[in-house]
Amino acid sequence: SVELKDQAAFDKFTKNAEASVVGFFARDDDLKSKFLAVADTLRESFRFAHTNDKDLLNTHGRSEVVIFLPPKLHSKLEESSITFKGKPSGLESFIKENFNGLVGIYNSDTQAFFTRRPLIVAYFDLDYVK
């Protein structure tokens, strides 16, 4: 997990083409321990960062894990971030189930994370530049 020391580092990390999982921790607790363990386990599949910066904690929470969807997946149909609300033991499954949002990009790299059924797949040509 990458440590985010200020707002600029946070903005750069979350404005990536892939979703970002960020832990906001004011102190060491069970959620932080579980987050770091999950980040270590899933680091090849997901992007993880954590922070204890006071300004970021005031904006996002003092002991939370949030998935920030990439800008290309932002829509008016869902929020641009998903906050974990549960016991630390459910963190790994939360990340796997919510990493793509409602409508994600299905390809050979991401197909293992589309576990919800039924799965509807639509193919179309989308220009992300426009």
XYZ file of N, CA, C and O in Angstrom:
520
model
N 0.837 -1.182 0.000
C 0.000 0.000 0.000
C 0.886 1.252 0.000
O 1.827 1.355 0.765
N 0.549 2.183 -0.855
C 1.289 3.435 -0.966
C 0.779 4.416 0.084
O -0.426 4.520 0.301
N 1.673 5.136 0.730
C 1.242 6.141 1.701
C 1.016 7.467 0.978
O 1.882 7.954 0.248
N -0.159 8.049 1.197
C -0.503 9.346 0.617
C -0.296 10.415 1.689
O -0.965 10.391 2.710
N 0.615 11.337 1.431
C 0.993 12.307 2.453
C 0.224 13.620 2.382
O 0.238 14.394 3.332
N -0.436 13.894 1.247
C -1.182 15.154 1.134
C -2.249 15.051 0.041
O -2.380 14.025 -0.627
N -3.003 16.135 -0.129
C -4.094 16.167 -1.097
C -3.596 15.961 -2.527
O -4.241 15.284 -3.321
N -2.460 16.530 -2.860
C -1.917 16.380 -4.217
C -1.611 14.915 -4.533
O -1.928 14.428 -5.618
N -1.006 14.208 -3.597
C -0.713 12.786 -3.791
C -2.009 11.985 -3.909
O -2.115 11.070 -4.729
N -3.008 12.331 -3.109
C -4.311 11.671 -3.167
C -4.962 11.884 -4.529
O -5.454 10.934 -5.154
N -4.971 13.130 -5.010
C -5.578 13.433 -6.306
C -4.888 12.671 -7.433
O -5.550 12.105 -8.302
N -3.587 12.640 -7.407
C -2.837 11.933 -8.448
C -3.142 10.433 -8.417
O -3.326 9.800 -9.458
N -3.222 9.860 -7.224
C -3.474 8.425 -7.087
C -4.879 8.051 -7.553
O -5.070 7.043 -8.238
N -5.887 8.840 -7.194
C -7.279 8.484 -7.492
C -7.724 8.878 -8.890
O -8.767 8.417 -9.335
N -6.976 9.691 -9.579
C -7.344 10.089 -10.950
C -6.741 9.147 -11.983
O -6.597 9.484 -13.143
N -6.421 7.965 -11.592
C -5.820 6.958 -12.448
C -6.883 6.308 -13.328
O -8.073 6.407 -13.063
N -6.465 5.604 -14.353
C -7.385 4.909 -15.259
C -8.002 3.669 -14.625
O -8.944 3.100 -15.165
N -7.499 3.242 -13.473
C -8.049 2.089 -12.760
C -8.604 2.539 -11.411
O -8.198 3.573 -10.880
N -9.503 1.754 -10.868
C -10.070 2.078 -9.561
C -8.977 2.040 -8.496
O -7.970 1.356 -8.643
N -9.203 2.798 -7.425
C -8.221 2.906 -6.348
C -8.896 2.598 -5.020
O -9.985 3.090 -4.748
N -8.231 1.814 -4.188
C -8.733 1.506 -2.847
C -7.869 2.289 -1.860
O -6.658 2.101 -1.814
N -8.512 3.162 -1.085
C -7.768 4.022 -0.167
C -8.292 3.839 1.255
O -9.500 3.880 1.490
N -7.368 3.631 2.174
C -7.700 3.527 3.588
C -7.373 4.837 4.293
O -6.287 5.390 4.107
N -8.315 5.341 5.074
C -8.134 6.568 5.852
C -8.098 6.159 7.323
O -9.106 5.688 7.864
N -6.950 6.361 7.978
C -6.784 5.867 9.346
C -6.140 6.926 10.231
O -5.017 7.361 9.973
N -6.849 7.316 11.286
C -6.304 8.267 12.252
C -5.394 7.562 13.255
O -4.509 8.179 13.837
N -5.626 6.260 13.457
C -4.836 5.489 14.426
C -4.793 4.031 13.974
O -5.508 3.630 13.070
N -3.962 3.260 14.621
C -3.914 1.823 14.341
C -5.137 1.160 14.959
O -5.428 1.361 16.138
N -5.866 0.390 14.168
C -7.023 -0.344 14.673
C -7.186 -1.617 13.849
O -6.357 -1.924 12.981
N -8.237 -2.380 14.125
C -8.450 -3.652 13.432
C -8.644 -3.454 11.931
O -8.165 -4.254 11.128
N -9.360 -2.383 11.554
C -9.609 -2.140 10.140
C -8.303 -1.832 9.407
O -8.073 -2.340 8.300
N -7.430 -1.052 10.004
C -6.149 -0.735 9.373
C -5.300 -1.996 9.209
O -4.709 -2.223 8.153
N -5.258 -2.821 10.235
C -4.493 -4.072 10.153
C -5.015 -4.965 9.044
O -4.242 -5.530 8.264
N -6.335 -5.099 8.960
C -6.943 -5.929 7.922
C -6.695 -5.318 6.545
O -6.395 -6.029 5.577
N -6.816 -3.994 6.434
C -6.568 -3.313 5.168
C -5.163 -3.592 4.655
O -4.968 -3.940 3.494
N -4.177 -3.446 5.514
C -2.791 -3.669 5.105
C -2.548 -5.126 4.715
O -1.810 -5.408 3.768
N -3.200 -6.050 5.414
C -3.065 -7.467 5.072
C -3.711 -7.765 3.715
O -3.128 -8.469 2.881
N -4.907 -7.225 3.485
C -5.598 -7.426 2.208
C -4.810 -6.761 1.080
O -4.670 -7.317 -0.007
N -4.284 -5.573 1.331
C -3.494 -4.863 0.321
C -2.277 -5.681 -0.074
O -1.920 -5.751 -1.258
N -1.659 -6.319 0.886
C -0.497 -7.150 0.594
C -0.894 -8.371 -0.233
O -0.194 -8.758 -1.168
N -2.020 -8.965 0.094
C -2.496 -10.164 -0.604
C -2.937 -9.861 -2.038
O -2.645 -10.623 -2.950
N -3.634 -8.740 -2.228
C -4.244 -8.436 -3.529
C -3.493 -7.369 -4.327
O -4.030 -6.824 -5.283
N -2.279 -7.067 -3.948
C -1.555 -5.956 -4.586
C -1.317 -6.153 -6.077
O -1.110 -5.191 -6.802
N -1.338 -7.378 -6.558
C -1.144 -7.625 -7.991
C -2.402 -7.325 -8.802
O -2.328 -7.109 -10.008
N -3.556 -7.297 -8.142
C -4.825 -7.109 -8.849
C -5.445 -5.736 -8.660
O -6.222 -5.292 -9.513
N -5.155 -5.073 -7.556
C -5.789 -3.802 -7.224
C -4.754 -2.769 -6.793
O -3.662 -3.124 -6.356
N -5.123 -1.499 -6.872
C -4.252 -0.400 -6.443
C -4.667 0.010 -5.032
O -5.820 0.363 -4.800
N -3.727 0.000 -4.085
C -4.012 0.338 -2.692
C -3.168 1.520 -2.234
O -1.999 1.641 -2.598
N -3.777 2.353 -1.393
C -3.050 3.436 -0.732
C -3.697 3.667 0.617
O -4.844 3.278 0.864
N -2.954 4.300 1.517
C -3.500 4.643 2.828
C -2.951 5.998 3.246
O -1.947 6.471 2.706
N -3.633 6.629 4.193
C -3.193 7.939 4.658
C -3.601 8.167 6.103
O -4.559 7.568 6.598
N -2.850 9.041 6.748
C -3.229 9.547 8.064
C -3.142 11.078 8.060
O -3.092 11.705 9.108
N -3.128 11.669 6.855
C -3.092 13.124 6.698
C -4.371 13.741 7.281
O -5.482 13.325 6.941
N -4.215 14.736 8.143
C -5.357 15.325 8.851
C -6.389 15.926 7.911
O -7.591 15.776 8.113
N -5.942 16.600 6.863
C -6.886 17.204 5.922
C -7.693 16.144 5.185
O -8.907 16.286 5.007
N -7.032 15.083 4.760
C -7.747 14.002 4.080
C -8.687 13.276 5.036
O -9.792 12.884 4.641
N -8.279 13.098 6.282
C -9.145 12.448 7.268
C -10.391 13.294 7.535
O -11.486 12.754 7.694
N -10.237 14.600 7.578
C -11.388 15.480 7.800
C -12.364 15.421 6.634
O -13.570 15.553 6.822
N -11.859 15.200 5.432
C -12.712 15.148 4.245
C -13.379 13.785 4.072
O -14.556 13.704 3.730
N -12.653 12.711 4.331
C -13.143 11.375 3.982
C -13.478 10.467 5.156
O -14.083 9.426 4.961
N -13.063 10.794 6.346
C -13.359 9.946 7.491
C -12.098 9.540 8.225
O -10.995 9.637 7.692
N -12.273 9.076 9.456
C -11.125 8.796 10.313
C -10.752 7.324 10.380
O -9.676 6.972 10.820
N -11.628 6.453 9.991
C -11.324 5.021 9.951
C -12.234 4.388 8.906
O -13.235 3.762 9.231
N -11.862 4.603 7.642
C -12.694 4.135 6.540
C -11.827 3.599 5.413
O -10.678 3.995 5.253
N -12.433 2.720 4.627
C -11.823 2.251 3.392
C -12.805 2.600 2.279
O -13.996 2.300 2.370
N -12.285 3.254 1.236
C -13.125 3.739 0.152
C -12.540 3.287 -1.187
O -11.333 3.385 -1.401
N -13.416 2.796 -2.066
C -13.022 2.489 -3.437
C -13.395 3.700 -4.286
O -14.563 4.101 -4.318
N -12.412 4.283 -4.951
C -12.645 5.404 -5.851
C -12.624 4.876 -7.278
O -11.610 4.352 -7.737
N -13.763 4.989 -7.958
C -13.852 4.519 -9.334
C -13.070 5.461 -10.242
O -12.992 6.656 -9.982
N -12.508 4.941 -11.328
C -11.739 5.803 -12.232
C -12.663 6.807 -12.921
O -13.852 6.528 -13.125
N -12.137 7.965 -13.293
C -12.972 8.994 -13.928
C -13.754 8.493 -15.144
O -14.891 8.914 -15.359
N -13.203 7.562 -15.914
C -13.906 7.078 -17.102
C -15.157 6.273 -16.768
O -16.003 6.056 -17.622
N -15.290 5.826 -15.515
C -16.484 5.082 -15.109
C -17.482 5.934 -14.321
O -18.497 5.424 -13.867
N -17.217 7.223 -14.171
C -18.155 8.090 -13.456
C -19.427 8.247 -14.280
O -19.377 8.426 -15.493
N -20.551 8.156 -13.602
C -21.836 8.348 -14.278
C -22.825 8.915 -13.277
O -22.601 8.909 -12.066
N -23.949 9.377 -13.794
C -24.983 9.917 -12.917
C -25.796 8.807 -12.243
O -26.611 9.073 -11.376
N -25.537 7.558 -12.607
C -26.292 6.439 -12.070
C -25.708 5.862 -10.783
O -26.352 5.063 -10.119
N -24.471 6.243 -10.453
C -23.859 5.767 -9.215
C -22.838 6.776 -8.714
O -22.354 7.620 -9.458
N -22.511 6.647 -7.466
C -21.510 7.511 -6.856
C -20.127 7.195 -7.429
O -19.885 6.085 -7.894
N -19.226 8.141 -7.351
C -17.870 7.922 -7.860
C -16.989 7.205 -6.843
O -15.846 6.877 -7.144
N -17.521 6.970 -5.642
C -16.783 6.222 -4.628
C -17.742 5.330 -3.850
O -18.936 5.615 -3.756
N -17.187 4.257 -3.308
C -17.976 3.291 -2.536
C -17.264 3.080 -1.209
O -16.103 2.671 -1.178
N -17.953 3.353 -0.107
C -17.357 3.265 1.227
C -17.690 1.929 1.880
O -18.844 1.488 1.853
N -16.693 1.304 2.453
C -16.866 0.036 3.162
C -17.561 0.284 4.489
O -17.128 1.116 5.279
N -18.653 -0.438 4.706
C -19.379 -0.360 5.970
C -19.604 -1.784 6.439
O -20.527 -2.448 5.994
N -18.746 -2.246 7.280
C -18.863 -3.614 7.742
C -17.739 -3.957 8.684
O -16.941 -3.104 9.070
N -17.694 -5.215 9.066
C -16.629 -5.691 9.948
C -15.363 -5.909 9.125
O -15.432 -6.275 7.949
N -14.199 -5.706 9.724
C -12.945 -5.876 8.992
C -12.818 -7.208 8.263
O -12.211 -7.277 7.202
N -13.431 -8.261 8.788
C -13.321 -9.575 8.150
C -13.963 -9.604 6.762
O -13.631 -10.457 5.946
N -14.855 -8.676 6.463
C -15.520 -8.643 5.163
C -14.868 -7.733 4.143
O -15.387 -7.556 3.034
N -13.722 -7.164 4.477
C -13.083 -6.186 3.595
C -12.666 -6.764 2.247
O -12.922 -6.172 1.201
N -12.037 -7.920 2.251
C -11.552 -8.503 0.995
C -12.696 -8.775 0.030
O -12.617 -8.438 -1.161
N -13.779 -9.367 0.506
C -14.910 -9.645 -0.385
C -15.572 -8.348 -0.850
O -16.014 -8.254 -1.999
N -15.616 -7.325 0.001
C -16.160 -6.020 -0.398
C -15.380 -5.457 -1.579
O -15.960 -4.985 -2.563
N -14.061 -5.503 -1.510
C -13.226 -4.962 -2.585
C -13.460 -5.729 -3.882
O -13.676 -5.142 -4.943
N -13.457 -7.037 -3.816
C -13.644 -7.857 -5.015
C -15.016 -7.642 -5.652
O -15.144 -7.639 -6.871
N -16.045 -7.462 -4.834
C -17.406 -7.332 -5.343
C -17.725 -5.934 -5.857
O -18.617 -5.769 -6.686
N -17.040 -4.912 -5.373
C -17.397 -3.537 -5.713
C -16.360 -2.789 -6.535
O -16.568 -1.632 -6.873
N -15.267 -3.431 -6.850
C -14.158 -2.757 -7.518
C -14.537 -2.189 -8.884
O -14.006 -1.180 -9.315
N -15.467 -2.812 -9.581
C -15.859 -2.361 -10.919
C -17.074 -1.445 -10.925
O -17.481 -0.987 -11.983
N -17.672 -1.177 -9.772
C -18.885 -0.370 -9.752
C -20.033 -1.140 -10.381
O -19.995 -2.357 -10.528
N -21.082 -0.403 -10.765
C -22.236 -1.051 -11.385
C -21.917 -1.567 -12.777
O -22.346 -2.637 -13.183
N -21.187 -0.764 -13.529
C -20.843 -1.127 -14.900
C -19.343 -0.944 -15.060
O -18.845 0.173 -15.088
N -18.633 -2.032 -15.147
C -17.185 -1.965 -15.279
C -16.742 -2.335 -16.672
O -17.555 -2.546 -17.582
N -15.462 -2.394 -16.850
C -14.895 -2.787 -18.134
C -14.472 -4.251 -18.019
O -13.649 -4.609 -17.189
N -15.080 -5.069 -18.860
C -14.853 -6.514 -18.832
C -13.811 -6.876 -19.888
O -14.016 -6.652 -21.074
N -12.702 -7.400 -19.431
C -11.674 -7.872 -20.357
C -10.933 -9.024 -19.689
O -11.288 -9.454 -18.592
N -9.906 -9.530 -20.331
C -9.206 -10.697 -19.792
C -8.559 -10.414 -18.434
O -8.399 -11.319 -17.621
N -8.194 -9.163 -18.162
C -7.584 -8.819 -16.877
C -8.607 -8.712 -15.747
O -8.277 -8.925 -14.589
N -9.843 -8.357 -16.080
C -10.841 -8.082 -15.040
C -11.932 -9.137 -14.931
O -12.745 -9.071 -14.004
N -11.985 -10.110 -15.831
C -13.106 -11.043 -15.853
C -13.274 -11.832 -14.550
O -14.390 -12.180 -14.177
N -12.206 -12.074 -13.829
C -12.301 -12.839 -12.582
C -13.039 -12.068 -11.485
O -13.511 -12.668 -10.520
N -13.167 -10.756 -11.633
C -13.800 -9.950 -10.592
C -15.270 -9.668 -10.873
O -15.936 -9.012 -10.090
N -15.781 -10.166 -11.962
C -17.206 -10.035 -12.257
C -17.895 -11.294 -11.749
O -18.153 -12.236 -12.498
N -18.179 -11.324 -10.466
C -18.708 -12.528 -9.828
C -20.219 -12.495 -9.635
O -20.820 -13.521 -9.363
N -20.820 -11.326 -9.723
C -22.273 -11.241 -9.536
C -22.981 -11.846 -10.729
O -22.623 -11.632 -11.867
N -24.017 -12.624 -10.456
C -24.804 -13.247 -11.505
C -26.250 -12.841 -11.336
O -26.700 -12.667 -10.226
N -27.006 -12.650 -12.388
C -26.624 -12.853 -13.780
C -25.676 -11.758 -14.254
O -25.708 -10.632 -13.771
N -24.856 -12.087 -15.212
C -23.888 -11.154 -15.780
C -24.314 -10.809 -17.205
O -24.430 -11.684 -18.058
N -24.591 -9.538 -17.420
C -24.976 -9.076 -18.745
C -23.772 -8.375 -19.357
O -23.189 -7.477 -18.750
N -23.395 -8.791 -20.541
C -22.233 -8.226 -21.224
C -22.709 -7.566 -22.511
O -23.412 -8.181 -23.307
N -22.341 -6.302 -22.695
C -22.657 -5.565 -23.921
C -21.352 -5.115 -24.550
O -20.476 -4.583 -23.862
N -21.219 -5.330 -25.831
C -20.017 -4.918 -26.546
C -20.345 -3.696 -27.400
O -21.330 -3.691 -28.136
N -19.519 -2.668 -27.286
C -19.711 -1.478 -28.102
C -18.405 -0.711 -28.182
O -17.489 -0.932 -27.406
N -18.356 0.186 -29.137
C -17.184 1.009 -29.356
C -17.373 2.309 -28.590
O -18.289 3.069 -28.866
N -16.534 2.555 -27.594
C -16.671 3.730 -26.757
C -15.401 4.568 -26.873
O -14.300 4.070 -26.702
N -15.583 5.840 -27.146
C -14.456 6.754 -27.269
C -14.300 7.490 -25.952
O -15.081 8.388 -25.626
N -13.302 7.111 -25.145
C -13.084 7.734 -23.847
C -12.507 9.140 -23.953
O -12.526 9.890 -22.997
N -11.988 9.503 -25.113
C -11.367 10.808 -25.277
C -12.412 11.920 -25.363
O -12.233 12.996 -24.814
N -13.513 11.667 -26.049
C -14.561 12.693 -26.219
C -15.263 13.013 -24.955
O -15.619 12.466 -24.104
